[in-house]
PDB file of C-alpha atoms in Angstrom:
ATOM      1  CA  MET A   1     110.444 125.788 110.208  1.00 78.00           C
ATOM      2  CA  LEU A   2     107.157 126.717 108.810  1.00 86.00           C
ATOM      3  CA  GLY A   3     108.412 125.823 105.265  1.00 87.00           C
ATOM      4  CA  TRP A   4     109.053 122.073 106.624  1.00 86.00           C
ATOM      5  CA  ILE A   5     105.630 121.999 107.951  1.00 90.00           C
ATOM      6  CA  GLU A   6     104.172 123.120 104.624  1.00 90.00           C
ATOM      7  CA  ALA A   7     106.127 120.561 102.694  1.00 87.00           C
ATOM      8  CA  VAL A   8     105.060 117.839 105.054  1.00 86.00           C
ATOM      9  CA  LEU A   9     101.321 118.952 104.911  1.00 88.00           C
ATOM     10  CA  GLY A  10     101.421 119.719 101.126  1.00 86.00           C
ATOM     11  CA  GLU A  11      99.725 122.966 101.536  1.00 90.00           C
ATOM     12  CA  ARG A  12     100.371 126.741 102.261  1.00 92.00           C
ATOM     13  CA  LEU A  13     100.013 127.830 105.816  1.00 92.00           C
ATOM     14  CA  PRO A  14      98.092 130.924 106.755  1.00 92.00           C
ATOM     15  CA  SER A  15     100.129 134.093 106.837  1.00 93.00           C
ATOM     16  CA  GLY A  16     101.529 135.152 110.148  1.00 91.00           C
ATOM     17  CA  THR A  17     104.279 134.755 112.594  1.00 93.00           C
ATOM     18  CA  PHE A  18     105.491 131.296 113.610  1.00 92.00           C
ATOM     19  CA  GLU A  19     103.605 131.460 116.929  1.00 91.00           C
ATOM     20  CA  GLU A  20     100.465 132.995 115.502  1.00 93.00           C
ATOM     21  CA  VAL A  21     100.252 130.204 112.968  1.00 94.00           C
ATOM     22  CA  LEU A  22     100.710 127.402 115.383  1.00 95.00           C
ATOM     23  CA  ARG A  23      98.977 128.833 118.473  1.00 93.00           C
ATOM     24  CA  ASP A  24      95.702 126.997 118.237  1.00 94.00           C
ATOM     25  CA  GLY A  25      97.409 123.760 117.776  1.00 95.00           C
ATOM     26  CA  THR A  26      95.421 122.588 114.557  1.00 95.00           C
ATOM     27  CA  ILE A  27      98.208 122.705 112.319  1.00 96.00           C
ATOM     28  CA  LEU A  28     100.476 120.897 114.738  1.00 96.00           C
ATOM     29  CA  CYS A  29      97.758 118.197 115.033  1.00 96.00           C
ATOM     30  CA  ARG A  30      97.400 117.864 111.232  1.00 95.00           C
ATOM     31  CA  LEU A  31     101.162 117.577 110.904  1.00 94.00           C
ATOM     32  CA  MET A  32     101.292 114.719 113.294  1.00 94.00           C
ATOM     33  CA  ASN A  33      98.308 113.114 111.465  1.00 93.00           C
ATOM     34  CA  LYS A  34     100.403 113.354 108.366  1.00 90.00           C
ATOM     35  CA  LEU A  35     103.307 111.733 109.771  1.00 89.00           C
ATOM     36  CA  LYS A  36     101.523 109.074 111.565  1.00 90.00           C
ATOM     37  CA  PRO A  37      97.859 108.789 110.331  1.00 90.00           C
ATOM     38  CA  GLY A  38      95.171 108.536 113.177  1.00 93.00           C
ATOM     39  CA  SER A  39      97.449 109.650 115.861  1.00 94.00           C
ATOM     40  CA  ILE A  40      95.210 112.469 116.825  1.00 96.00           C
ATOM     41  CA  PRO A  41      91.619 111.341 115.901  1.00 94.00           C
ATOM     42  CA  LYS A  42      89.804 114.589 116.846  1.00 94.00           C
ATOM     43  CA  ILE A  43      91.204 117.983 116.248  1.00 94.00           C
ATOM     44  CA  ASN A  44      89.276 121.005 117.792  1.00 92.00           C
ATOM     45  CA  SER A  45      88.801 123.613 115.088  1.00 88.00           C
ATOM     46  CA  GLN A  46      86.375 125.670 117.158  1.00 85.00           C
ATOM     47  CA  GLY A  47      85.890 126.530 120.728  1.00 80.00           C
ATOM     48  CA  GLY A  48      87.536 128.691 123.421  1.00 86.00           C
ATOM     49  CA  GLN A  49      90.855 128.710 124.907  1.00 88.00           C
ATOM     50  CA  PHE A  50      90.537 125.384 126.519  1.00 90.00           C
ATOM     51  CA  LYS A  51      89.924 123.689 123.266  1.00 90.00           C
ATOM     52  CA  MET A  52      92.803 125.169 121.464  1.00 93.00           C
ATOM     53  CA  MET A  53      95.107 124.157 124.412  1.00 94.00           C
ATOM     54  CA  GLU A  54      93.678 120.666 124.301  1.00 96.00           C
ATOM     55  CA  ASN A  55      94.941 120.446 120.684  1.00 96.00           C
ATOM     56  CA  ILE A  56      98.434 121.381 121.730  1.00 96.00           C
ATOM     57  CA  ASN A  57      98.286 118.678 124.480  1.00 96.00           C
ATOM     58  CA  LYS A  58      97.169 116.099 121.941  1.00 97.00           C
ATOM     59  CA  PHE A  59     100.106 117.109 119.815  1.00 97.00           C
ATOM     60  CA  GLN A  60     102.496 116.643 122.672  1.00 97.00           C
ATOM     61  CA  SER A  61     101.246 113.236 123.554  1.00 96.00           C
ATOM     62  CA  ALA A  62     101.436 112.226 119.997  1.00 96.00           C
ATOM     63  CA  ILE A  63     104.941 113.300 119.459  1.00 96.00           C
ATOM     64  CA  LYS A  64     105.981 111.550 122.547  1.00 96.00           C
ATOM     65  CA  ASP A  65     104.413 108.298 121.200  1.00 95.00           C
ATOM     66  CA  TYR A  66     106.143 108.936 118.024  1.00 93.00           C
ATOM     67  CA  GLY A  67     109.585 108.934 119.715  1.00 93.00           C
ATOM     68  CA  VAL A  68     110.482 112.699 120.406  1.00 95.00           C
ATOM     69  CA  PRO A  69     112.378 112.721 123.668  1.00 94.00           C
ATOM     70  CA  ASP A  70     110.625 114.470 126.685  1.00 94.00           C
ATOM     71  CA  ILE A  71     113.485 116.774 127.131  1.00 94.00           C
ATOM     72  CA  ASP A  72     112.721 118.241 123.757  1.00 95.00           C
ATOM     73  CA  CYS A  73     108.983 118.811 124.352  1.00 95.00           C
ATOM     74  CA  PHE A  74     107.500 122.107 125.157  1.00 95.00           C
ATOM     75  CA  GLN A  75     104.822 123.008 127.695  1.00 95.00           C
ATOM     76  CA  THR A  76     101.455 124.082 126.344  1.00 94.00           C
ATOM     77  CA  VAL A  77     101.742 127.637 127.750  1.00 94.00           C
ATOM     78  CA  ASP A  78     105.019 127.974 125.876  1.00 95.00           C
ATOM     79  CA  LEU A  79     103.266 128.173 122.797  1.00 94.00           C
ATOM     80  CA  TYR A  80      99.690 129.350 123.574  1.00 93.00           C
ATOM     81  CA  GLU A  81     100.817 132.182 125.951  1.00 93.00           C
ATOM     82  CA  ARG A  82     104.138 132.707 123.917  1.00 93.00           C
ATOM     83  CA  ARG A  83     106.194 132.145 126.990  1.00 95.00           C
ATOM     84  CA  ASN A  84     109.078 130.122 125.274  1.00 94.00           C
ATOM     85  CA  ILE A  85     108.970 129.977 121.608  1.00 94.00           C
ATOM     86  CA  PRO A  86     112.540 128.757 121.290  1.00 94.00           C
ATOM     87  CA  GLN A  87     111.555 125.588 123.181  1.00 95.00           C
ATOM     88  CA  VAL A  88     108.518 125.096 120.567  1.00 95.00           C
ATOM     89  CA  THR A  89     111.161 125.670 117.853  1.00 94.00           C
ATOM     90  CA  GLN A  90     113.415 122.983 119.509  1.00 95.00           C
ATOM     91  CA  CYS A  91     110.478 120.609 119.761  1.00 95.00           C
ATOM     92  CA  ILE A  92     109.616 120.850 116.101  1.00 93.00           C
ATOM     93  CA  MET A  93     113.185 120.357 115.097  1.00 93.00           C
ATOM     94  CA  ALA A  94     113.298 117.333 117.292  1.00 94.00           C
ATOM     95  CA  LEU A  95     110.413 115.937 115.602  1.00 93.00           C
ATOM     96  CA  GLY A  96     112.119 116.555 112.231  1.00 89.00           C
ATOM     97  CA  ARG A  97     115.085 114.526 113.436  1.00 89.00           C
ATOM     98  CA  THR A  98     112.674 111.671 114.652  1.00 90.00           C
ATOM     99  CA  VAL A  99     111.105 111.642 111.341  1.00 87.00           C
ATOM    100  CA  SER A 100     114.525 111.453 109.555  1.00 83.00           C
ATOM    101  CA  GLU A 101     115.631 108.717 111.826  1.00 81.00           C
ATOM    102  CA  ARG A 102     112.380 106.668 111.205  1.00 76.00           C
ATOM    103  CA  ILE A 103     112.791 107.031 107.464  1.00 70.00           C
ATOM    104  CA  ASP A 104     116.349 106.084 107.640  1.00 61.00           C
ATOM    105  CA  PHE A 105     115.422 103.035 109.539  1.00 56.00           C
ATOM    106  CA  CYS A 106     112.478 102.026 107.277  1.00 57.00           C
ATOM    107  CA  LEU A 107     114.707 102.456 104.181  1.00 60.00           C
ATOM    108  CA  GLN A 108     117.412 100.178 105.754  1.00 59.00           C
ATOM    109  CA  THR A 109     114.897  97.573 106.692  1.00 56.00           C
ATOM    110  CA  GLN A 110     113.248  97.684 103.279  1.00 60.00           C
ATOM    111  CA  PHE A 111     116.758  97.377 101.692  1.00 60.00           C
ATOM    112  CA  PHE A 112     117.494  94.329 103.885  1.00 57.00           C
ATOM    113  CA  LEU A 113     114.156  92.622 103.040  1.00 57.00           C
ATOM    114  CA  LEU A 114     114.645  93.348  99.243  1.00 59.00           C
ATOM    115  CA  THR A 115     118.365  92.105  99.332  1.00 59.00           C
ATOM    116  CA  ASN A 116     117.011  88.942 101.058  1.00 55.00           C
ATOM    117  CA  HIS A 117     114.276  88.459  98.667  1.00 54.00           C
ATOM    118  CA  PHE A 118     116.649  89.003  95.679  1.00 56.00           C
ATOM    119  CA  LEU A 119     119.125  86.490  97.136  1.00 55.00           C
ATOM    120  CA  PHE A 120     116.394  83.974  97.528  1.00 53.00           C
ATOM    121  CA  PHE A 121     114.770  84.477  94.044  1.00 53.00           C
ATOM    122  CA  PHE A 122     117.992  84.965  92.050  1.00 53.00           C
ATOM    123  CA  PRO A 123     118.582  81.311  91.455  1.00 53.00           C
ATOM    124  CA  LEU A 124     115.107  80.886  90.052  1.00 49.00           C
ATOM    125  CA  LEU A 125     115.550  83.881  87.831  1.00 51.00           C
ATOM    126  CA  VAL A 126     118.631  82.437  86.369  1.00 54.00           C
ATOM    127  CA  LEU A 127     116.876  79.229  85.722  1.00 55.00           C
ATOM    128  CA  LEU A 128     113.667  80.720  84.301  1.00 55.00           C
ATOM    129  CA  ALA A 129     115.146  83.678  82.365  1.00 55.00           C
ATOM    130  CA  PRO A 130     115.957  81.822  79.080  1.00 58.00           C
ATOM    131  CA  ARG A 131     112.443  80.131  78.973  1.00 54.00           C
ATOM    132  CA  VAL A 132     110.743  83.483  79.732  1.00 54.00           C
ATOM    133  CA  ALA A 133     112.909  85.161  77.013  1.00 54.00           C
ATOM    134  CA  ARG A 134     111.949  82.661  74.466  1.00 57.00           C
ATOM    135  CA  SER A 135     108.341  82.890  75.157  1.00 57.00           C
ATOM    136  CA  LEU A 136     108.094  86.790  74.762  1.00 54.00           C
ATOM    137  CA  PRO A 137     107.080  88.144  71.426  1.00 58.00           C
ATOM    138  CA  ARG A 138     110.042  89.520  69.420  1.00 55.00           C
ATOM    139  CA  PRO A 139     109.843  93.041  68.175  1.00 53.00           C
ATOM    140  CA  GLU A 140     109.519  93.657  64.473  1.00 53.00           C
ATOM    141  CA  ALA A 141     113.100  94.959  64.034  1.00 46.00           C
ATOM    142  CA  CYS A 142     114.455  91.604  65.457  1.00 47.00           C
ATOM    143  CA  ARG A 143     112.638  89.381  63.118  1.00 46.00           C
TER     144      ARG A 143
END
């Protein structure tokens, strides 16, 4: 799980257990900002317990906006007080599934748009290709 987060962030995470690394919520907020830039504008890096729990709350709001179902989300105390770490794990796995679904949708949409553009421009390419080919400089070997 931490390996996926490292891969998305593009950096090594601090050493420690899963819950220790994620407990203050800063890495979760940075993860969400990497997936959807600007989704969490202010991340608390210092402060007491309230500020760290606020990071977790911001992450939870951002993942819900991103499309993670409520049933897969964890409560702040599940992570901060280590009450239900399996639920935290399930939530991050649900985030990964949501990311995968969004990427699949985006790729399908881009393929559709690309295909439509190709079908629109193909007749122009067929008509213009001979003219363009004649106007290109010929390599030395072909002369």
